[in-house]
XYZ file of C-alpha atoms in Angstrom:
214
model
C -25.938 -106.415 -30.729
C -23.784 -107.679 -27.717
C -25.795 -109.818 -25.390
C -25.392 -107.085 -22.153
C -27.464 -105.086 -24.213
C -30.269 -107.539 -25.375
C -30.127 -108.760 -21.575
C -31.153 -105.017 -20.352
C -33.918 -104.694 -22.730
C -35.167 -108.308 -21.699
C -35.277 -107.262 -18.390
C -36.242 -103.980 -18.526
C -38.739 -104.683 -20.952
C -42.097 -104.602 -18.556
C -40.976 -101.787 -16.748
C -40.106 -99.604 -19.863
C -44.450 -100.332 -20.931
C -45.466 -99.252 -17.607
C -43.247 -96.036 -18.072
C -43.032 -95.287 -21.696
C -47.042 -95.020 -22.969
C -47.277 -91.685 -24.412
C -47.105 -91.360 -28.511
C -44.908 -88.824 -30.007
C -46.608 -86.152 -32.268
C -43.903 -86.000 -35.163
C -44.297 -89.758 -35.484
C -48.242 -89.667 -35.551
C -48.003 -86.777 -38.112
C -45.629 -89.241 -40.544
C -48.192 -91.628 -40.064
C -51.427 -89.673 -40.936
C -49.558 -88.016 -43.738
C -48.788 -91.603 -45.501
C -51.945 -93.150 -47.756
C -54.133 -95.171 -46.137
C -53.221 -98.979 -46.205
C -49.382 -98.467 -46.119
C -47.453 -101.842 -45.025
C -45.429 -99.800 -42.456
C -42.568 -101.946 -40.353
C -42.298 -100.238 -36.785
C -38.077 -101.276 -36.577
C -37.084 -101.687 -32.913
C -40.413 -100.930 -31.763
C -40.207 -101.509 -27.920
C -43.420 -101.624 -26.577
C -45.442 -100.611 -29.749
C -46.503 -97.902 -28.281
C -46.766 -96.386 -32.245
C -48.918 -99.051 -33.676
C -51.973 -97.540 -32.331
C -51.653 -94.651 -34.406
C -50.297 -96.610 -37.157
C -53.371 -98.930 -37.035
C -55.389 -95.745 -36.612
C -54.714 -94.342 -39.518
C -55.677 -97.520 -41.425
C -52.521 -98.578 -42.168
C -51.184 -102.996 -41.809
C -48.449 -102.669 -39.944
C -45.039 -105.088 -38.383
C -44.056 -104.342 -35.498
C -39.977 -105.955 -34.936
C -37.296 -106.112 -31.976
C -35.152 -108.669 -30.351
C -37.084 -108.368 -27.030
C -38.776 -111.562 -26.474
C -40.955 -110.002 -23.531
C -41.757 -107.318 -25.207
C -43.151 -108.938 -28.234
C -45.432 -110.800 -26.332
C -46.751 -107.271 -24.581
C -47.151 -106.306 -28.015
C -48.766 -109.434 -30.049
C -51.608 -108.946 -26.971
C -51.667 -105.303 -27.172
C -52.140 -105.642 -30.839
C -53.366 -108.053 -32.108
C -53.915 -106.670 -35.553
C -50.157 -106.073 -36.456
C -48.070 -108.924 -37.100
C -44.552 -109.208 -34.399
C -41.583 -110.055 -35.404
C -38.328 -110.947 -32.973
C -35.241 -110.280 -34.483
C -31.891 -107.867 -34.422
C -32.352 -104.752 -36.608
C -29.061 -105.532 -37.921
C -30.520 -108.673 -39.577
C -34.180 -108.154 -40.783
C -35.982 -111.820 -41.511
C -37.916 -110.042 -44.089
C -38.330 -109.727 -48.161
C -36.965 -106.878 -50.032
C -38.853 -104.089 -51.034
C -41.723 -105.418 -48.549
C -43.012 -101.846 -46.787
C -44.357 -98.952 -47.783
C -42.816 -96.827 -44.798
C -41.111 -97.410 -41.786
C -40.503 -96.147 -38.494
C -37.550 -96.117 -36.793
C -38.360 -94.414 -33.227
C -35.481 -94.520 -29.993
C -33.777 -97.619 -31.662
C -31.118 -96.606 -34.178
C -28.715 -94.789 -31.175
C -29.232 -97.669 -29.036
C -27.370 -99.846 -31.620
C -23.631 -99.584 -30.157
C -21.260 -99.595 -32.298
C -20.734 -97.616 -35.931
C -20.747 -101.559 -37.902
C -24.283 -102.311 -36.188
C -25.728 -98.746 -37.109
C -25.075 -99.461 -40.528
C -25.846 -103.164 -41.095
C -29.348 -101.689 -39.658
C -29.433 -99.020 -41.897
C -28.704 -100.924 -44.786
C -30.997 -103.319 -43.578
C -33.749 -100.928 -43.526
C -32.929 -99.263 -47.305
C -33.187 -103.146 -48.434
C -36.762 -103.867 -46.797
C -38.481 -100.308 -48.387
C -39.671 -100.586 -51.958
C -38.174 -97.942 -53.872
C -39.497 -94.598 -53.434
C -40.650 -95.743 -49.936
C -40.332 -93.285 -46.878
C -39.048 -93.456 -43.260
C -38.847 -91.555 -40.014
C -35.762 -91.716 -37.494
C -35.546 -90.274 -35.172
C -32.037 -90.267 -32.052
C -31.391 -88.378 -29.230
C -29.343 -85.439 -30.113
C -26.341 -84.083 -29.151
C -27.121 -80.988 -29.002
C -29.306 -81.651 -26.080
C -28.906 -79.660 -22.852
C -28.356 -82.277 -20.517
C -25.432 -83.434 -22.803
C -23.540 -80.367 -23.075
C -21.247 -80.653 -21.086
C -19.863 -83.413 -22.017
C -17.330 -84.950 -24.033
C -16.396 -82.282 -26.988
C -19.405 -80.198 -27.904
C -20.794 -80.304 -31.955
C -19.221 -84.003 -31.535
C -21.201 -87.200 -31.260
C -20.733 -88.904 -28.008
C -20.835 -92.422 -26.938
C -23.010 -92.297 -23.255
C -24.710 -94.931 -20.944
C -27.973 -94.089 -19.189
C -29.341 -96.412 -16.661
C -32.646 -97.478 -16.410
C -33.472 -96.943 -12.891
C -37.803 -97.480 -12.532
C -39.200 -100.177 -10.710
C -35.776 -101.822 -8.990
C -33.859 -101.346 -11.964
C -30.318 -99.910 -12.126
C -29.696 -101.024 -16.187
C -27.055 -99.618 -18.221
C -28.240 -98.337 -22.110
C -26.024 -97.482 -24.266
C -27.205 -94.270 -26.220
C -24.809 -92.735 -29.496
C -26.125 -89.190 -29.185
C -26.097 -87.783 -32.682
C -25.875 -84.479 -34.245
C -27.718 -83.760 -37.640
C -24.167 -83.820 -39.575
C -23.391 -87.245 -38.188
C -27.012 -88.502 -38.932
C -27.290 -87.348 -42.476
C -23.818 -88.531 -43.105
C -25.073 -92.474 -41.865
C -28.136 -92.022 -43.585
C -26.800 -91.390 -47.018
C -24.170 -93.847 -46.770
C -26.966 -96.331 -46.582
C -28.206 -94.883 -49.300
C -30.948 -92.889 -48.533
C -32.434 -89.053 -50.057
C -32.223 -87.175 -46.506
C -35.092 -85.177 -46.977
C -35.089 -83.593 -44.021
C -33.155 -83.519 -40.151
C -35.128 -81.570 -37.762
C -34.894 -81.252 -33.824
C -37.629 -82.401 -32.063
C -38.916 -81.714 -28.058
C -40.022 -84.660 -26.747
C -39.169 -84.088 -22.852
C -37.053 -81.285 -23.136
C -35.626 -78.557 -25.784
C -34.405 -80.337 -28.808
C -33.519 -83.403 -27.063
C -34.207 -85.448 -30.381
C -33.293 -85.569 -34.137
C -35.892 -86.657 -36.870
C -35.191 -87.384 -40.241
C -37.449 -87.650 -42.918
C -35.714 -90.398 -45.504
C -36.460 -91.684 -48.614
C -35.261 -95.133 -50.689
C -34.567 -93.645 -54.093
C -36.606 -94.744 -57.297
């Protein structure tokens, strides 16, 4: 990822925990509904925010991003999952080594089309076969989005990050479920599922429910 944005998310990276705490319900669902001591990897997991529930529901899980600051938020936090700093694009882990995965806010972040996919395939590599995993992206189809750029498109936007002093540009590639399915089976995933989700307003998000094939 190009350093401006790994230097936002460093610096952003305390002010995002004090402002981001709340657990999504589609994510805590995926968790409860996978057996009981999954190895789940938590891929560009910010703050951690989902390892409680991931730890709740009995499950050992490895929490990874290329924040620095926030892995030591989260290796205090939670001291029961194991953290892991490195790009998404390049995972310093074994094939085939999780049950599950989450992939929560992170994928769109990634800016350009090359980095989505290396992170993609990266995460089809690191799921044994038959193993499952949420994504979920802002959508496109969002309301606050619609009217811009050419509508049923994807779009390319920035967002700053404007709590506590901050004024920090994020790059977000809002999807739509064609464009998401599309990347997702490329990588070579079953797309089980693309649903919107509300998470602060109308279907401001996409999940998909993926599987690595047997």
């Amino acid at each position: 990822m190009p350093r401006s944005q790994h230097a936002v998310w460093e610096a952003i990276a305390s002010s995002f925990d004090r402002n981001r705490t709340r657990t999504w319900p589609h994510v805590e669902a995926f968790l409860r509904g996978l057996p009981s001591g999954s190895r789940v990897l938590d891929l560009m997991g910010g703050n951690g925010r989902h390892l409680a529930p991931a730890l709740a529901a009995g499950h050992r899980a490895v929490w990874l991003d290329f924040s620095r600051p926030a892995s030591h938020i989260v290796g205090k936090r939670y001291p029961e999952a194991a953290v892991v700093v490195a790009d998404a694009t390049r995972l310093p882990l074994a094939d085939a080594a999780f049950d599950a995965c989450l992939f929560v806010a992170g994928l769109h972040s990634l800016p350009t089309t090359a980095a989505r996919a290396e992170s993609l395939a990266e995460l089809h590599r690191v799921l044994r076969p038959g193993g499952m995993a949420q994504v979920t992206v802002w959508s496109r189809d969002a309301p606050r989005f619609r009217d811009q750029g050419t509508l049923g498109e994807p779009l390319d936007v920035v967002i700053p990050w404007k709590s506590d002093g901050h004024d920090a540009p994020r790059h977000y590639f809002l999807y739509t479920p064609q464009a998401l399915t599309r990347e997702l089976e490329s990588a070579g995933f079953l797309v089980e599922q693309v649903t919107h989700a509300t998470v602060v307003a109308a279907e401001d998000n996409l999940v998909a429910q993926v599987r690595r094939p047997t």
